Each structure stands twice: as structure tokens, then as C-alpha cells.
Short mmCIF file of C-alpha atoms in Angstrom, two decimals:
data_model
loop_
_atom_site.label_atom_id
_atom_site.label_comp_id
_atom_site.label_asym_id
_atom_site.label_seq_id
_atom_site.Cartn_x
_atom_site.Cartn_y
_atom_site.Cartn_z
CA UNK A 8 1.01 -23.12 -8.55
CA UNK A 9 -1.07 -20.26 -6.82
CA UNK A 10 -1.73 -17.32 -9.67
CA UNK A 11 -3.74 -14.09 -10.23
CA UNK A 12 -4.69 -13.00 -13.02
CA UNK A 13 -5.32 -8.91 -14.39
CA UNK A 14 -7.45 -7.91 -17.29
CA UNK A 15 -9.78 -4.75 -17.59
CA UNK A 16 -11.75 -7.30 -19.82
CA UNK A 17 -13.92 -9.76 -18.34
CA UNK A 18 -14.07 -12.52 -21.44
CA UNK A 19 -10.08 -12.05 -21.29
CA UNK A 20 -10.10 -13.18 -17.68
CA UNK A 21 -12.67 -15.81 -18.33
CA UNK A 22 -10.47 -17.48 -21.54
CA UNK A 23 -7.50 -17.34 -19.76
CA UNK A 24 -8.91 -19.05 -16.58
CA UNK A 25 -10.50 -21.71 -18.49
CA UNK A 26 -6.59 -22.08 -20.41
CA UNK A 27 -4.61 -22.49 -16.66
CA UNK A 28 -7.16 -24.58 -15.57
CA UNK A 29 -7.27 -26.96 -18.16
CA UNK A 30 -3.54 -27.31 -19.47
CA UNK A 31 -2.16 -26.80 -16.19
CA UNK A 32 -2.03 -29.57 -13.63
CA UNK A 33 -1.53 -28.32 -9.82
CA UNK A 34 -2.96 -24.97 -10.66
CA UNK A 35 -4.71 -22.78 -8.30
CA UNK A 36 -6.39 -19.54 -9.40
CA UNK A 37 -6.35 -17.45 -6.08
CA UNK A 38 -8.49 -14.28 -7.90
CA UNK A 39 -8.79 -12.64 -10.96
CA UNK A 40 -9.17 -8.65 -11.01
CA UNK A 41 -10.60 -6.38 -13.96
CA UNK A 42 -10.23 -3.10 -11.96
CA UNK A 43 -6.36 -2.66 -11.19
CA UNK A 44 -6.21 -0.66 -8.53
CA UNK A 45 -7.68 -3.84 -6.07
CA UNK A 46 -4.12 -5.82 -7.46
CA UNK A 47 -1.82 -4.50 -4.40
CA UNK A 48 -3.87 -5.10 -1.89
CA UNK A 49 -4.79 -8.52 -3.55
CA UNK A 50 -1.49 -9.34 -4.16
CA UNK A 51 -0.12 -8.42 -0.80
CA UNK A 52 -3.26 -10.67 0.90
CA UNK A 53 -3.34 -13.47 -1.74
CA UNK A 54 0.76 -13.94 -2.05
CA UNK A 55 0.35 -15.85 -5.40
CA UNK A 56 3.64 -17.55 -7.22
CA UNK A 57 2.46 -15.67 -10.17
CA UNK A 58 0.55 -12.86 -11.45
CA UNK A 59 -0.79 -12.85 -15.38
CA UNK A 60 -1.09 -8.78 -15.93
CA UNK A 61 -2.40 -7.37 -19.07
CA UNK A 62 -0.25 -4.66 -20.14
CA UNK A 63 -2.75 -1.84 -21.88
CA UNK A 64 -5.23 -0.91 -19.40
CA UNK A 65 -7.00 2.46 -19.43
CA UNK A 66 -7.16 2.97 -15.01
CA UNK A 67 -3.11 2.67 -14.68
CA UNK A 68 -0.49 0.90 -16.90
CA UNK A 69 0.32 -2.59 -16.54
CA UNK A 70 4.17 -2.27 -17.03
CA UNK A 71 3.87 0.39 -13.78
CA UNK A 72 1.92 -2.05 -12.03
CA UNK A 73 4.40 -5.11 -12.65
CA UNK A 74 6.76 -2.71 -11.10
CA UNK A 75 5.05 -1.96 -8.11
CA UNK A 76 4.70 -5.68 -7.46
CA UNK A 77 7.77 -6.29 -7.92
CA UNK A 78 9.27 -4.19 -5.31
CA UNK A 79 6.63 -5.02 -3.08
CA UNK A 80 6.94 -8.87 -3.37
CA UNK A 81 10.24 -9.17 -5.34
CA UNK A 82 9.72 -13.46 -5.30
CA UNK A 83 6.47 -13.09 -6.91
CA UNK A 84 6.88 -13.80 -11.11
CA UNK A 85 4.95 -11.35 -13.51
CA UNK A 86 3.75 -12.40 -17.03
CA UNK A 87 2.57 -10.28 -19.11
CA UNK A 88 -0.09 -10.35 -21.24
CA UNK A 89 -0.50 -7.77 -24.57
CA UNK A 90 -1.98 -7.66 -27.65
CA UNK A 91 1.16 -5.35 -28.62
CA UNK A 92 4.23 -6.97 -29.20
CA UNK A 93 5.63 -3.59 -28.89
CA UNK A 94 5.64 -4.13 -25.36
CA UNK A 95 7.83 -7.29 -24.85
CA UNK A 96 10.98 -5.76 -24.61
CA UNK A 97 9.39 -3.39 -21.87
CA UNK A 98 8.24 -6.19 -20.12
CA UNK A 99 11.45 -8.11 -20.33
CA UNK A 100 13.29 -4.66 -19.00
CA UNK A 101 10.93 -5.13 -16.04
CA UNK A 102 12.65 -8.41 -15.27
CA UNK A 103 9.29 -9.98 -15.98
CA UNK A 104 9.83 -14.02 -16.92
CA UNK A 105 7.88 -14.44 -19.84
CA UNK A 106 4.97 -12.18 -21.85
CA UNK A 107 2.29 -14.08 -24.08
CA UNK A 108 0.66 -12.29 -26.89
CA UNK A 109 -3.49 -12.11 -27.37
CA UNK A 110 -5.06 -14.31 -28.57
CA UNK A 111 -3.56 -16.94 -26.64
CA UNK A 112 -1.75 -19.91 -28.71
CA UNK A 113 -1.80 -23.15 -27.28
CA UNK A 114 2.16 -23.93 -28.06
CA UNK A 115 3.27 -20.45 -27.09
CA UNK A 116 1.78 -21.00 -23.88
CA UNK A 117 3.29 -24.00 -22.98
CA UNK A 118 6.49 -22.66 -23.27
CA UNK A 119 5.65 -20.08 -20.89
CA UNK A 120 4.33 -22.18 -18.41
CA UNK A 121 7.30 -24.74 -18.43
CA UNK A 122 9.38 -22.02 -18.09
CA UNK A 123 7.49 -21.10 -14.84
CA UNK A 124 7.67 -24.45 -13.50
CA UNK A 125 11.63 -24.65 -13.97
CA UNK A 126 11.68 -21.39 -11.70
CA UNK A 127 9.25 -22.25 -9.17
CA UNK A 128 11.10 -25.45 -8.88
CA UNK A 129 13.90 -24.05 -8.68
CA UNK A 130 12.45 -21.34 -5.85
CA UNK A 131 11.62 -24.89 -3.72
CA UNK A 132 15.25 -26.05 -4.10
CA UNK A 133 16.73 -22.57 -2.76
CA UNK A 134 14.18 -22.06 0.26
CA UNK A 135 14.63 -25.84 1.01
CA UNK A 136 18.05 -25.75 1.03
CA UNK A 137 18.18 -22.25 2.90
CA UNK A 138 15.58 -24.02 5.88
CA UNK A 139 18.18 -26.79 5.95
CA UNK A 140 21.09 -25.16 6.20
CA UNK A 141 23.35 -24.49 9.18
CA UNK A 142 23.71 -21.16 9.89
CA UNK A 143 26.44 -19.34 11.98
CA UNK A 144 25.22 -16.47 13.88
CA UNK A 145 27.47 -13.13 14.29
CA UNK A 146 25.74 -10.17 15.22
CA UNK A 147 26.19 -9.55 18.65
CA UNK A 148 28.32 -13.01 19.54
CA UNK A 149 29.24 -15.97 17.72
CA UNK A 150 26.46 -18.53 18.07
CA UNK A 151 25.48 -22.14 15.91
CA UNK A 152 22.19 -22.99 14.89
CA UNK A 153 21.55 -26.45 13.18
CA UNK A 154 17.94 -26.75 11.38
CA UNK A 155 14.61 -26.24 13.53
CA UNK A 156 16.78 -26.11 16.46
CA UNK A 157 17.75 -23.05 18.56
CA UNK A 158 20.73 -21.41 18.02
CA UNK A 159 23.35 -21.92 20.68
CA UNK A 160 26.23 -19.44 22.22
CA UNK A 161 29.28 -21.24 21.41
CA UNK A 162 31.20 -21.85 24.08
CA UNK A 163 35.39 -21.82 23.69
CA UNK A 164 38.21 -23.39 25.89
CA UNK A 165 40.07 -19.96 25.47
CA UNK A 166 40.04 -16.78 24.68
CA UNK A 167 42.05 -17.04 22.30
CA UNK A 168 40.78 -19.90 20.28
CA UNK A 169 37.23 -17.94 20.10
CA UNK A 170 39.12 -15.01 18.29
CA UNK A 171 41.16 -17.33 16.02
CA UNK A 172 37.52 -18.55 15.04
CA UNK A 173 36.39 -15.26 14.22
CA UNK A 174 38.97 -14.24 12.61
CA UNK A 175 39.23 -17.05 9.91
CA UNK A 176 35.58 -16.79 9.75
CA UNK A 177 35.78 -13.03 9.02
CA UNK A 178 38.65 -13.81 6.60
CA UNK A 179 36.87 -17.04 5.15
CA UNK A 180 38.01 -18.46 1.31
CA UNK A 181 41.52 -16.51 2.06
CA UNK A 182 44.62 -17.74 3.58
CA UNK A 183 45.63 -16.21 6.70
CA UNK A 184 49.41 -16.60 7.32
CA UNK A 185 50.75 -17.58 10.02
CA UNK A 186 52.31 -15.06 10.96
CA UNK A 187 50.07 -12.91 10.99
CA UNK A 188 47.80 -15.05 13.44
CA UNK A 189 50.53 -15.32 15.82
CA UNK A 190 50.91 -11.08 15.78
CA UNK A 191 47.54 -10.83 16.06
CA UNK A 192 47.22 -13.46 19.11
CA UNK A 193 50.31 -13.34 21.23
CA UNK A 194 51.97 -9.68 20.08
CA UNK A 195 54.17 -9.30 23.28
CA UNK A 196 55.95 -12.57 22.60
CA UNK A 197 58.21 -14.24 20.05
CA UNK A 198 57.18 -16.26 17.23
CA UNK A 199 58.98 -19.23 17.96
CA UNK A 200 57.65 -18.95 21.58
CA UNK A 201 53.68 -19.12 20.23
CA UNK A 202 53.49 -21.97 17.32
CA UNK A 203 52.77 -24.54 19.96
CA UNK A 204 49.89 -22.28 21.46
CA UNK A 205 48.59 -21.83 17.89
CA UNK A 206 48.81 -25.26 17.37
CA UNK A 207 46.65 -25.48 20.17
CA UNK A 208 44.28 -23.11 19.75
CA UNK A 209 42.88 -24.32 16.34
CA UNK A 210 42.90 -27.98 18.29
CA UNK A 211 40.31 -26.43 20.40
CA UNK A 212 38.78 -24.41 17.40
CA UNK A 213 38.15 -27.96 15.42
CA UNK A 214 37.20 -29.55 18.77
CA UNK A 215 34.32 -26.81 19.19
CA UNK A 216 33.19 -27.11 16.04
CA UNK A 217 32.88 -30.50 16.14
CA UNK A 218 31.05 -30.44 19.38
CA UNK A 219 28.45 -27.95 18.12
CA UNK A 220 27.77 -30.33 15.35
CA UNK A 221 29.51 -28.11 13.09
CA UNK A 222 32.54 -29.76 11.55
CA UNK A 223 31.24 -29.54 7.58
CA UNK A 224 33.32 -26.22 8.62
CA UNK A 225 37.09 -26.70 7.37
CA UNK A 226 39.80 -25.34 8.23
CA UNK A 227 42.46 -25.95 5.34
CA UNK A 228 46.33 -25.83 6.59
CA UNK A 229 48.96 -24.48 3.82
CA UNK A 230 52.07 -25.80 2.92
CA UNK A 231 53.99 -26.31 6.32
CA UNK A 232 50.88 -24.93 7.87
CA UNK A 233 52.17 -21.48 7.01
CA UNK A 234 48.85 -20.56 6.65
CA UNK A 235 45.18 -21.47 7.22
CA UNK A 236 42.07 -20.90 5.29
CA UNK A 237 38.45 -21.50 6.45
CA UNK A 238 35.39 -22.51 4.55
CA UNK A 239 31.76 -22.68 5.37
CA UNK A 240 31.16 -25.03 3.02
CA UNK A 241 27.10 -25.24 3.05
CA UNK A 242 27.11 -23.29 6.12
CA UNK A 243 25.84 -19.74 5.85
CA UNK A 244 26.16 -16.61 8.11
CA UNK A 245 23.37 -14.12 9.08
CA UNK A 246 24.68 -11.50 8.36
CA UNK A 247 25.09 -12.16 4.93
CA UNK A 248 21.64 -13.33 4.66
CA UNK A 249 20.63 -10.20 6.21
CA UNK A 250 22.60 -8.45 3.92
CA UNK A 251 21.35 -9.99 0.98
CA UNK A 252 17.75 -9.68 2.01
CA UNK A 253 17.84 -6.11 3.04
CA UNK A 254 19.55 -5.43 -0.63
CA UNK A 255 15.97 -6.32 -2.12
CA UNK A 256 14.23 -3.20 -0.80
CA UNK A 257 14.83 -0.31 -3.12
CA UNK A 258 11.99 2.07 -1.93
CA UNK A 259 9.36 2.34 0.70
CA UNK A 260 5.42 3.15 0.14
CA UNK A 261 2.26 1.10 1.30
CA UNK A 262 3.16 -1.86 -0.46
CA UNK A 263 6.27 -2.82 0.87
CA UNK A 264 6.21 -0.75 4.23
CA UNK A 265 5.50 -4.07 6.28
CA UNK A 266 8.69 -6.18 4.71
CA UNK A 267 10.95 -3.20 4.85
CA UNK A 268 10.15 -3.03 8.43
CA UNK A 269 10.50 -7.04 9.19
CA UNK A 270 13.57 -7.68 7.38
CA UNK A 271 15.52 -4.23 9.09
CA UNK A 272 13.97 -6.11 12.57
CA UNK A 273 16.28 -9.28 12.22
CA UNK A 274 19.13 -6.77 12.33
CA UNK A 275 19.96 -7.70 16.05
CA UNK A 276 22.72 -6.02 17.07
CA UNK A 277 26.48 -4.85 15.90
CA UNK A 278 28.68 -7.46 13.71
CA UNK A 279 30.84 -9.03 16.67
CA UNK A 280 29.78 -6.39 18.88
CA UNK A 281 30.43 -8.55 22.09
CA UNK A 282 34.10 -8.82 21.17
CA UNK A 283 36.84 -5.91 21.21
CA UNK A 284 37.94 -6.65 17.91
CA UNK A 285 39.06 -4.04 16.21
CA UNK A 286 40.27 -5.63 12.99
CA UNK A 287 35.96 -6.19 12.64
CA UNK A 288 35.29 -2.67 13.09
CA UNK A 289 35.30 -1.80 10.13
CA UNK A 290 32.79 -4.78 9.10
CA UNK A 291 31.05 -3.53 11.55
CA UNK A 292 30.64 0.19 10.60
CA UNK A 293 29.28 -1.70 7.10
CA UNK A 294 26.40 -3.30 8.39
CA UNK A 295 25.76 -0.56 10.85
CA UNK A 296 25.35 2.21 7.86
CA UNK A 297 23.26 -0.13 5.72
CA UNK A 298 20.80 -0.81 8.60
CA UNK A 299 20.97 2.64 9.79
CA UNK A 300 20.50 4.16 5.74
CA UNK A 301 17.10 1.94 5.66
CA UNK A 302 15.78 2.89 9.01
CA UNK A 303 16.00 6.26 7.95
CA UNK A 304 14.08 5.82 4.95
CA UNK A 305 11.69 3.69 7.08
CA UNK A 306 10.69 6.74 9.04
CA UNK A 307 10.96 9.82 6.79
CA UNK A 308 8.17 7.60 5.29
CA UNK A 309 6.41 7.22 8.32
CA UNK A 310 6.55 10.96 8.49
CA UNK A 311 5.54 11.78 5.01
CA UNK A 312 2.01 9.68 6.46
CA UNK A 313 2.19 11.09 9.36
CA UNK A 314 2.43 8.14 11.55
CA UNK A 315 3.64 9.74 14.58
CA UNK A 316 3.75 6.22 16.82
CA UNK A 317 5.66 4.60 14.19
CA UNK A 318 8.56 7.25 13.50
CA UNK A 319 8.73 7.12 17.65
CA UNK A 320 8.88 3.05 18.06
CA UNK A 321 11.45 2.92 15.13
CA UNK A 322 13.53 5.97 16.06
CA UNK A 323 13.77 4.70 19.49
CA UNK A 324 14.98 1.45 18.17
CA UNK A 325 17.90 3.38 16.61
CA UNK A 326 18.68 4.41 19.66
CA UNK A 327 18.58 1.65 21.51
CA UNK A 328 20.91 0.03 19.17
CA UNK A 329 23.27 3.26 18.11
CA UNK A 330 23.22 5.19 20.80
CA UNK A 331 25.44 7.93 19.66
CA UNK A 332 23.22 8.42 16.58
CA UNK A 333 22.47 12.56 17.53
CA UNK A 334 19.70 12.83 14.57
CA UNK A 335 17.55 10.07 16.45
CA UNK A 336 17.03 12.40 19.66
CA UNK A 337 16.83 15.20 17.14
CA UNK A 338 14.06 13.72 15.06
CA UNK A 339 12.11 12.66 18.36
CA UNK A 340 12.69 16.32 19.70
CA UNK A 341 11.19 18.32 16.75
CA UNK A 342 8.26 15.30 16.77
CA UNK A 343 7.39 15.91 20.42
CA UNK A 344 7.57 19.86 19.61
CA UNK A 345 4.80 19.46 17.02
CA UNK A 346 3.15 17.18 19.10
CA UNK A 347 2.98 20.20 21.83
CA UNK A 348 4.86 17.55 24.08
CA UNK A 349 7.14 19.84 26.09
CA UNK A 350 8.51 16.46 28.47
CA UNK A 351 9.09 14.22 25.64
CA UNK A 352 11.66 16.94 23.88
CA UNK A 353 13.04 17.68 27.29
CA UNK A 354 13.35 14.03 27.69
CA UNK A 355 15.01 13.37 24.25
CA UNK A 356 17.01 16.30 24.93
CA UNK A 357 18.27 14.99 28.26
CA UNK A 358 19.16 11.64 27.05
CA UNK A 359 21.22 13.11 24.03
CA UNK A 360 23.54 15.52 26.36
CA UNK A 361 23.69 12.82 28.82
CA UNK A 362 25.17 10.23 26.25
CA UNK A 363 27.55 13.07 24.06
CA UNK A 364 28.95 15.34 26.82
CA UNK A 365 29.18 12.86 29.96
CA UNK A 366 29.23 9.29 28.69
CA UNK A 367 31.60 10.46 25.15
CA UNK A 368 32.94 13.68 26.63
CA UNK A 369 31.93 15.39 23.75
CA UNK A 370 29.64 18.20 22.44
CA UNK A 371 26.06 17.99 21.49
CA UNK A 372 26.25 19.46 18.00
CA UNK A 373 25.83 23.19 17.51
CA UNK A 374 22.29 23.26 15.62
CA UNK A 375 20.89 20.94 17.90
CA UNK A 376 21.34 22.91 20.67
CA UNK A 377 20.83 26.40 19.02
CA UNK A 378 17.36 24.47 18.15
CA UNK A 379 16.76 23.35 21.72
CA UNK A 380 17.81 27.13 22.78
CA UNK A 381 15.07 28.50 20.56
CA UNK A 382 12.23 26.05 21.78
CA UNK A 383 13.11 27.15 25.16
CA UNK A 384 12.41 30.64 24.28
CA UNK A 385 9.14 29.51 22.48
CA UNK A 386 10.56 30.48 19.28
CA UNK A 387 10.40 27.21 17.32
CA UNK A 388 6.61 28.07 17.41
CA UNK A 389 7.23 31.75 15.61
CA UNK A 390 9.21 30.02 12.95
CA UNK A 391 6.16 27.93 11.94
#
């Protein structure tokens, strides 16, 4: 168990040093901090398990602090420490597991720290299960990857049995009726002309999974097979990782800039995007305004600091992967305008018409190019 512990008073720190070290087997002290503002940066360096905080400091308050950890490292456990019971149900609205009172009694701390072994244990058991779990890849195209191995494009006998397979999958714990698979496979012909090639086609579906080591997927027939119904089982999907892990992220500032910024980088592309599957776009238009809502509070950040190379690299990755975004070019346009970089808004300006009015047929929105009008008349600088 890795820990750091927070007191503005030195014998505090030293007592409760002594205490972990002694009662607790396995423990590991990383640092211990008396002036609080050196915690983020220690915290963000050190990555303990668990930080011990004092609550009533006189530089900044403890309860604010536990809540800047915890959106900058949201795995990390806070216990607080106060010689105000006053505070507990402050610290408890903080999420925080546990709070001990000053002075420090023996039996009251043991309960504490068994209840922080049950959740680190219980940490282990999710991250172990998570690096040994099968996961099915869908943004961009359907691939497999089995633990520490590569993931692989799966490969189908048909067409047709690849979009049966992503189908169920997108529809996965509900049954699909038949019917409705065969309209949505084989529309031009008659139903009692396409059960055999449905038949067939989740043959091949099992058949793939099978040969991509995959099988613990099932594929549950109703009564008559009128119906099918997919589960992953312990199988997960990316996307719903991503999802999940992208949730965590509330805010950005310094502290959490650098994980905001990794976990919107395993976004990799559009949900299915390599498909023409309309019945996922609107799955698709999900994901895409999630990802795109955080990159945008990614760089309005970045331009709050005024980290001009970052808003670029990020706002370019927008654009690589949502073209038709219009704001991107925008944002990059007024940037290069402060910048007193006359190609790079003709650039950014020449990429956005390009993409609207020849590749979408469609106009590059009025303010945009009233703006662009102005800078070309030099008036953008008489407005500042």
C-alpha cells in the first residue's frame, strides 16, 4: 500500500507515520507534506493508493484539496484526518472512504485501514480482470483482441454475416426478431426465400467467432429461432470502456490536463465508421458529441494558458477526425490572426471552403466568412 500523508503539523505527520508503519504490514510511505500547496504536484508524481489529508489547514482547506485530487486522480482514496468531527459528513460528501478523528485511536484505526484493504483489493480484482479480458474493438472496424496480444481485423465469409455480427452486437442482451434481420439483410426478397441464407450467415458468424478465439460470445436462438440475442459474456467493447473512462473527467486545469488529453487520444475513429450502416448512425453521432464536447473543453483550456501549439495539435486532430466540424478551421483562423500568421488563416480558410462548398456542396457559414471578409480588409485588427 503506497500512501501520502498531509498535515501543516510536523509531530502530526511524525505520529501518524510511526502508526502506518507499525500496524500496517506492506505499507509504503511515498512522502509526507506539511505545506499543501506541494500535494498536486506530489500526488500527480508519487501516484500513491492513498492520501491521509488533514482537514483544517490555514494555506488552503483540506476538503478543497481532497477535491482537487480527486478529479485529478479519481482511483486515488482520500482519508481524512480532523480534530472536528464536524467535518465527517463533509468528508463523506466528498466521496472520501473513511475520516479518523485526532488523536488517533488504535481500534478506530483499524477499521479504517481494513476498510482500505477491502477496496484496494478489490481495485486488483477489477484491473486484473479488465487486463484479462477479451475485448472487441468497434471504432473504425470490427476487430478481436485476446490478452497481451494484438488486436486482429476480423475477417468474414460474407458481407452479410459481418453486418449480422454488428448488428446483434450493437443490439446485445435484446432479442432481435427474425424478421427483422431478414428486412434488414435481404429487403428486395421474400421472407421465405432468405431463412436458409440467415441460417447461414450466423453459421459463418459462430464459425468466425470461434476462429478468432472468441466463442465465450453467444448467440442465444428464441423459440423456433424467431429471434436471436447476443451476449458478450466477459467480453467487453472499447467503446464502452472509452465511454466509461472519458465519463470520469468533469473539468480541466493543471492537474488533470495530461489524463484528459490521454484518455480523449484512445478515441480512434467513428463507431463502425468503416461500414455504411445507418441503423449505427445514430450510435455514432453519440460517441462523436461526447469526444467532440471534451476536446473542446481541452482547448478553450489550452487557450485560457495560452498554449498556442497545443490548441493547434488538438484542433487539428478534430479535424482530421470530423472534418466537417466548421468551428475547428474557425478557432485555428482567429489563432493564426493573433499570431500575425496571414498563411496559416488563409490556409485554414482554404481547407474549410474546400471541404463545405465543393466536397458537401454547401455554404461556409455566414459569420465565418463575414469574419474572413473583415481580416481581408485588415479590420479584425481595428476591432482589437
Amino acid at each position: 500500500m503506497k500512501v501520502i500523508l498531509v498535515d501543516d503539523e510536523r509531530l502530526a505527520l511524525i505520529g501518524l507515520k510511526k502508526i502506518l508503519e507499525k500496524e500496517v504490514s506492506g505499507v509504503e510511505v511515498l512522502a509526507t507534506y506539511s505545506d499543501p500547496t506541494e500535494v498536486m504536484t506530489g500526488v500527480m508524481i508519487q501516484r500513491p493508493d492513498v492520501v491521509f489529508l488533514d482537514i483544517h489547514m490555514p494555506e488552503i482547506d483540506g476538503l478543497e484539496l481532497g477535491r482537487k485530487i480527486q478529479q485529478a486522480a479519481p482511483d486515488i482514496e482520500i482519508i481524512f484526518v480532523t480534530s472536528h468531527d464536524q467535518y465527517a459528513v463533509h468528508a463523506f460528501d466528498l466521496q472520501a472512504l473513511d475520516y479518523v478523528m485526532k488523536p488517533i485511536k488504535k481500534d478506530r484505526f483499524q477499521q479504517t485501514l481494513s476498510r482500505v484493504r477491502e477496496r484496494l483489493n478489490l481495485k486488483r480484482e477489477q484491473k486484473g480482470r479488465d487486463t484479462n479480458t477479451p475485448l472487441i474493438c468497434c471504432f473504425n472496424q470490427i476487430q478481436f483482441k485476446m490478452p497481451g496480444q494484438e488486436a486482429q481485423t476480423a475477417k468474414w465469409r460474407t458481407s452479410k454475416a459481418q453486418e449480422l455480427f454488428a448488428y446483434l452486437l450493437h443490439h446485445r442482451n435484446q432479442i432481435i426478431h427474425r424478421s427483422t434481420l431478414l428486412e434488414l439483410l435481404w429487403p428486395e426478397l421474400e421472407e421465405d426465400k432468405t431463412v436458409h441464407q440467415l441460417y447461414t450467415a450466423m453459421y459463418h458468424v459462430r464459425q468466425t467467432l470461434k476462429a478468432y478465439h472468441m466463442d465465450m460470445v453467444t448467440i442465444q436462438s428464441g423459440h423456433l429461432e424467431a429471434g436471436y440475442r447476443l451476449e458478450l459474456g466477459e467480453v467487453q467493447l472499447d467503446s464502452e470502456r472509452w465511454e466509461q473512462e472519458v465519463k470520469q473527467w468533469k473539468s480541466v486545469d493543471s492537474s488533470t490536463v495530461d489524463a484528459y488529453e490521454h484518455v480523449l487520444g484512445l478515441y480512434k475513429g467513428t463507431y463502425l465508421g468503416n461500414y455504411e450502416y445507418m441503423w449505427a448512425e445514430p450510435e455514432r453521432e453519440r460517441l462523436r458529441y461526447l469526444w467532440l464536447f471534451h476536446m473542446r473543453q481541452l482547448i478553450h483550456y489550452y487557450q485560457q494558458q495560452e498554449l498556442h501549439e497545443k490548441v493547434i495539435e488538438n484542433t487539428r486532430r478534430i479535424q482530421q477526425l470530423l472534418p466537417d466540424e466548421e468551428e475547428s478551421y474557425f478557432i485555428l483562423m482567429k489563432l493564426y490572426d493573433e499570431l500575425n500568421n496571414d498563411y496559416g488563416v488563409e490556409e485554414q480558410y482554404r481547407l474549410l471552403t474546400t471541404r463545405m462548398e465543393q466536397d458537401l456542396e454547401i455554404p461556409v457559414s455566414q459569420n465565418i466568412r463575414e469574419w474572413y471578409q473583415d481580416w481581408k480588409q485588415g479590420l479584425t485588427k481595428i476591432r482589437k
